[in-house]
CSV table of C-alpha atoms in Angstrom, one decimal:
chain,number,residue,atom,x,y,z
J,1,MET,CA,-4.7,3.1,11.6
J,2,ASN,CA,-4.7,6.7,13.4
J,3,GLY,CA,-5.1,9.5,12.3
J,4,LEU,CA,-3.4,12.9,13.0
J,5,HIS,CA,-4.3,14.2,16.4
J,6,GLY,CA,-3.2,16.2,18.6
J,7,VAL,CA,-0.4,19.0,19.3
J,8,ALA,CA,1.8,17.2,16.8
J,9,GLY,CA,-1.5,16.9,14.3
J,10,CYS,CA,-1.9,20.1,14.2
J,11,LEU,CA,2.0,21.4,14.3
J,12,LEU,CA,2.6,18.7,11.1
J,13,ALA,CA,-0.6,20.3,9.1
J,14,ALA,CA,0.5,23.7,10.0
J,15,VAL,CA,3.6,23.2,8.8
J,16,LEU,CA,1.8,21.7,5.7
J,17,VAL,CA,-0.4,24.6,4.7
J,18,ALA,CA,2.3,27.6,5.6
J,19,SER,CA,4.8,25.7,4.0
J,20,PRO,CA,6.7,27.6,0.5
J,21,ALA,CA,4.6,25.3,-1.6
J,22,LEU,CA,2.2,27.6,-1.0
J,23,ALA,CA,-0.9,27.8,-3.8
J,24,GLU,CA,-0.1,30.8,-4.8
J,25,ASP,CA,4.0,30.7,-5.0
J,26,ALA,CA,2.8,27.5,-7.6
J,27,VAL,CA,3.6,27.7,-11.3
J,28,ALA,CA,0.6,27.5,-12.7
J,29,TYR,CA,0.4,23.9,-14.5
J,30,ARG,CA,1.3,22.0,-11.0
J,31,GLU,CA,-1.5,23.9,-9.6
J,32,THR,CA,-4.9,21.7,-7.8
J,33,GLN,CA,-7.8,22.6,-7.1
J,34,LEU,CA,-7.2,22.0,-3.2
J,35,GLY,CA,-3.9,23.9,-3.5
J,36,LEU,CA,-2.2,20.9,-1.1
J,37,TYR,CA,2.0,21.1,-1.7
J,38,VAL,CA,4.2,18.5,0.0
J,39,THR,CA,8.1,18.2,-1.0
J,40,ALA,CA,9.1,15.0,-1.3
J,41,SER,CA,10.5,15.4,2.8
J,42,GLU,CA,7.6,16.5,3.5
J,43,ALA,CA,5.2,13.3,2.3
J,44,TYR,CA,7.5,11.2,4.1
J,45,ALA,CA,6.9,13.4,7.5
J,46,LEU,CA,3.5,13.1,6.4
J,47,MET,CA,3.4,9.6,6.1
J,48,GLN,CA,5.4,8.5,9.2
J,49,ASP,CA,3.7,11.1,11.6
J,50,ASN,CA,-0.2,9.3,10.1
J,51,ASP,CA,-0.1,5.3,9.2
J,52,ARG,CA,-3.6,6.4,7.0
J,53,ALA,CA,-1.4,8.4,4.8
J,54,ILE,CA,-1.0,6.6,1.4
J,55,LEU,CA,1.3,7.8,-1.6
J,56,ILE,CA,0.3,7.5,-5.3
J,57,ASP,CA,3.1,7.2,-8.2
J,58,VAL,CA,1.9,8.8,-11.4
J,59,ARG,CA,4.9,8.3,-13.7
J,60,ASP,CA,5.6,5.6,-16.9
J,61,PRO,CA,6.2,1.9,-15.8
J,62,VAL,CA,9.1,2.3,-18.3
J,63,GLU,CA,10.9,5.8,-15.6
J,64,ILE,CA,10.0,3.4,-12.7
J,65,LYS,CA,12.6,0.4,-13.9
J,66,PHE,CA,15.6,3.1,-15.1
J,67,THR,CA,15.2,5.8,-12.3
J,68,GLY,CA,14.0,4.4,-9.3
J,69,PHE,CA,11.0,3.6,-6.3
J,70,ALA,CA,9.4,5.0,-3.0
J,71,THR,CA,9.2,2.1,-1.2
J,72,PRO,CA,6.0,2.7,1.1
J,73,THR,CA,4.5,3.8,-2.2
J,74,ASP,CA,1.2,2.6,-1.4
J,75,ILE,CA,-0.6,2.7,-5.6
J,76,HIS,CA,1.1,3.0,-8.6
J,77,VAL,CA,-1.0,4.3,-11.3
J,78,PRO,CA,0.4,5.7,-14.6
J,79,TRP,CA,-0.9,9.6,-15.6
J,80,MET,CA,0.3,9.5,-18.9
J,81,LEU,CA,2.3,6.0,-20.8
J,82,ALA,CA,5.2,5.6,-23.1
J,83,ASP,CA,3.3,5.2,-27.0
J,84,ARG,CA,5.0,2.6,-28.1
J,85,ASP,CA,4.1,2.5,-31.3
J,86,HIS,CA,4.9,6.0,-32.7
J,87,PHE,CA,8.3,7.3,-31.8
J,88,ASN,CA,8.3,11.1,-32.9
J,89,ALA,CA,11.4,12.3,-35.5
J,90,GLY,CA,11.2,15.9,-34.1
J,91,ALA,CA,11.4,15.1,-30.6
J,92,LYS,CA,13.7,11.9,-31.0
J,93,THR,CA,10.8,10.3,-29.2
J,94,TRP,CA,8.3,8.8,-27.6
J,95,PRO,CA,5.3,10.8,-26.6
J,96,MET,CA,3.1,10.1,-24.0
J,97,ILE,CA,-0.8,9.7,-24.2
J,98,LYS,CA,-2.9,10.0,-21.3
J,99,ASN,CA,-4.1,7.1,-19.2
J,100,THR,CA,-7.6,7.1,-20.2
J,101,ASP,CA,-8.4,4.5,-17.0
J,102,PHE,CA,-6.7,6.4,-15.1
J,103,GLU,CA,-9.3,7.4,-12.7
J,104,ALA,CA,-11.0,4.4,-12.2
J,105,GLN,CA,-7.7,2.0,-12.0
J,106,VAL,CA,-6.9,4.4,-9.1
J,107,ARG,CA,-10.2,4.7,-7.6
J,108,ALA,CA,-10.8,0.9,-7.0
J,109,GLU,CA,-6.9,0.6,-5.6
J,110,LEU,CA,-8.1,3.5,-2.9
J,111,LYS,CA,-11.0,1.5,-2.3
J,112,SER,CA,-9.4,-1.8,-1.9
J,113,LEU,CA,-7.3,0.1,0.6
J,114,GLU,CA,-10.3,1.9,2.4
J,115,VAL,CA,-9.1,5.1,2.4
J,116,ALA,CA,-11.3,8.0,3.3
J,117,GLU,CA,-12.2,10.6,2.4
J,118,ASN,CA,-9.7,13.0,5.3
J,119,ASP,CA,-7.5,10.3,4.4
J,120,PRO,CA,-4.3,11.6,2.9
J,121,ILE,CA,-3.4,11.6,-0.4
J,122,ILE,CA,0.4,12.2,-1.8
J,123,VAL,CA,0.9,12.6,-5.4
J,124,MET,CA,3.9,12.3,-7.3
J,125,CYS,CA,5.3,12.4,-10.6
J,126,ARG,CA,9.8,12.3,-11.6
J,127,SER,CA,10.2,16.2,-10.4
J,128,GLY,CA,6.0,18.1,-9.4
J,129,SER,CA,4.5,19.6,-13.2
J,130,THR,CA,2.2,18.1,-15.2
J,131,ARG,CA,1.5,14.8,-14.2
J,132,SER,CA,0.4,14.8,-10.1
J,133,ALA,CA,-1.2,17.5,-10.2
J,134,PRO,CA,-3.6,16.5,-12.9
J,135,SER,CA,-4.1,13.9,-11.3
J,136,ALA,CA,-4.9,14.8,-7.4
J,137,ASP,CA,-7.6,17.3,-9.5
J,138,VAL,CA,-8.8,13.3,-10.8
J,139,ILE,CA,-8.8,12.3,-7.4
J,140,THR,CA,-10.2,15.3,-5.6
J,141,LYS,CA,-12.8,15.3,-8.1
J,142,MET,CA,-13.5,11.9,-6.5
J,143,GLY,CA,-14.5,13.1,-3.4
J,144,PHE,CA,-11.5,12.7,-1.6
J,145,ARG,CA,-10.2,16.2,0.9
J,146,GLN,CA,-6.9,16.1,1.7
J,147,VAL,CA,-5.0,15.3,-1.6
J,148,TYR,CA,-1.1,16.5,-1.9
J,149,SER,CA,0.8,16.9,-4.7
J,150,VAL,CA,4.1,16.6,-4.3
J,151,THR,CA,7.2,19.5,-5.8
J,152,ASP,CA,9.7,18.4,-6.1
J,153,GLY,CA,8.7,13.9,-7.1
J,154,PHE,CA,10.6,12.0,-7.6
J,155,GLU,CA,13.9,13.3,-9.1
J,156,GLY,CA,13.9,16.4,-8.1
J,157,SER,CA,15.2,19.1,-10.0
J,158,LYS,CA,18.3,19.8,-12.4
J,159,LEU,CA,21.7,20.6,-11.5
J,160,GLU,CA,22.2,24.3,-13.0
J,161,GLY,CA,25.5,24.2,-13.8
J,162,GLY,CA,28.9,22.3,-14.1
J,163,ALA,CA,29.5,18.4,-15.8
J,164,SER,CA,26.7,17.3,-14.7
J,165,LYS,CA,24.4,20.4,-15.7
J,166,GLY,CA,20.5,20.0,-16.9
J,167,VAL,CA,21.0,15.4,-14.3
J,168,ARG,CA,17.7,15.3,-11.5
J,169,ALA,CA,20.0,15.6,-9.1
J,170,VAL,CA,18.7,18.4,-7.0
J,171,ASN,CA,15.5,17.9,-4.1
J,172,GLY,CA,12.4,15.6,-5.0
J,173,TRP,CA,12.6,11.4,-3.5
J,174,ARG,CA,15.3,10.0,-4.9
J,175,ASN,CA,17.7,13.2,-4.2
J,176,SER,CA,15.9,13.6,0.0
J,177,GLY,CA,17.7,10.3,1.0
J,178,LEU,CA,14.2,9.1,1.9
J,179,PRO,CA,13.8,5.1,1.7
J,180,TRP,CA,13.8,3.8,-2.8
J,181,SER,CA,14.8,1.1,-4.6
J,182,TYR,CA,15.4,0.0,-8.3
J,183,GLU,CA,12.7,-2.8,-6.9
J,184,VAL,CA,9.3,-2.6,-8.2
J,185,ASP,CA,6.8,-4.5,-5.0
J,186,PRO,CA,4.7,-7.2,-7.3
J,187,ASP,CA,1.5,-6.1,-4.8
J,188,VAL,CA,1.7,-2.1,-6.3
J,189,VAL,CA,2.9,-2.4,-9.0
J,190,TRP,CA,0.8,-1.2,-12.1
J,191,TYR,CA,-1.2,-3.1,-15.3
J,192,PRO,CA,-2.6,-2.4,-18.5
J,193,ALA,CA,-6.8,-2.4,-18.5
J,194,GLU,CA,-7.6,-5.7,-19.1
């Protein structure tokens, strides 16, 4: 496997760092310690250019079941999980609780894939808001130096008008024509800690 190299690698790195999703442009809850951000399309381009790049999906398995899965995902470990034992009547949904095994599970997966400190790691949640950034920070604390948060996530942004107002149909992995499927790779699927 080859890393970013030569002029092409430098140009791609410059584009990723100088993209509109710079740290100062990111909303506070999307900010990461490293300040490294990519759109879904930029993440896919990085993966095409660098076969050492790793894509981690941090969504709950239920989300993936109903919305799909990025085909080139290397690791799936949820940051938050739906608490199916407690329904929140006020919010009319199940609460999300933190996956207390997240760090250990991600660490084990990264080790099994022999991911090096300088390999690009791309973290993606649903919309790039509250899960990919804190997940990226945990991975950064593990000693990895190129941890990117996908700013538009798997589903992207909501439509602001029309009959489908509120539907996540703008940008994101699924809406950018990138490879995805409703079928989840059994070698990547997350299993709870035993």
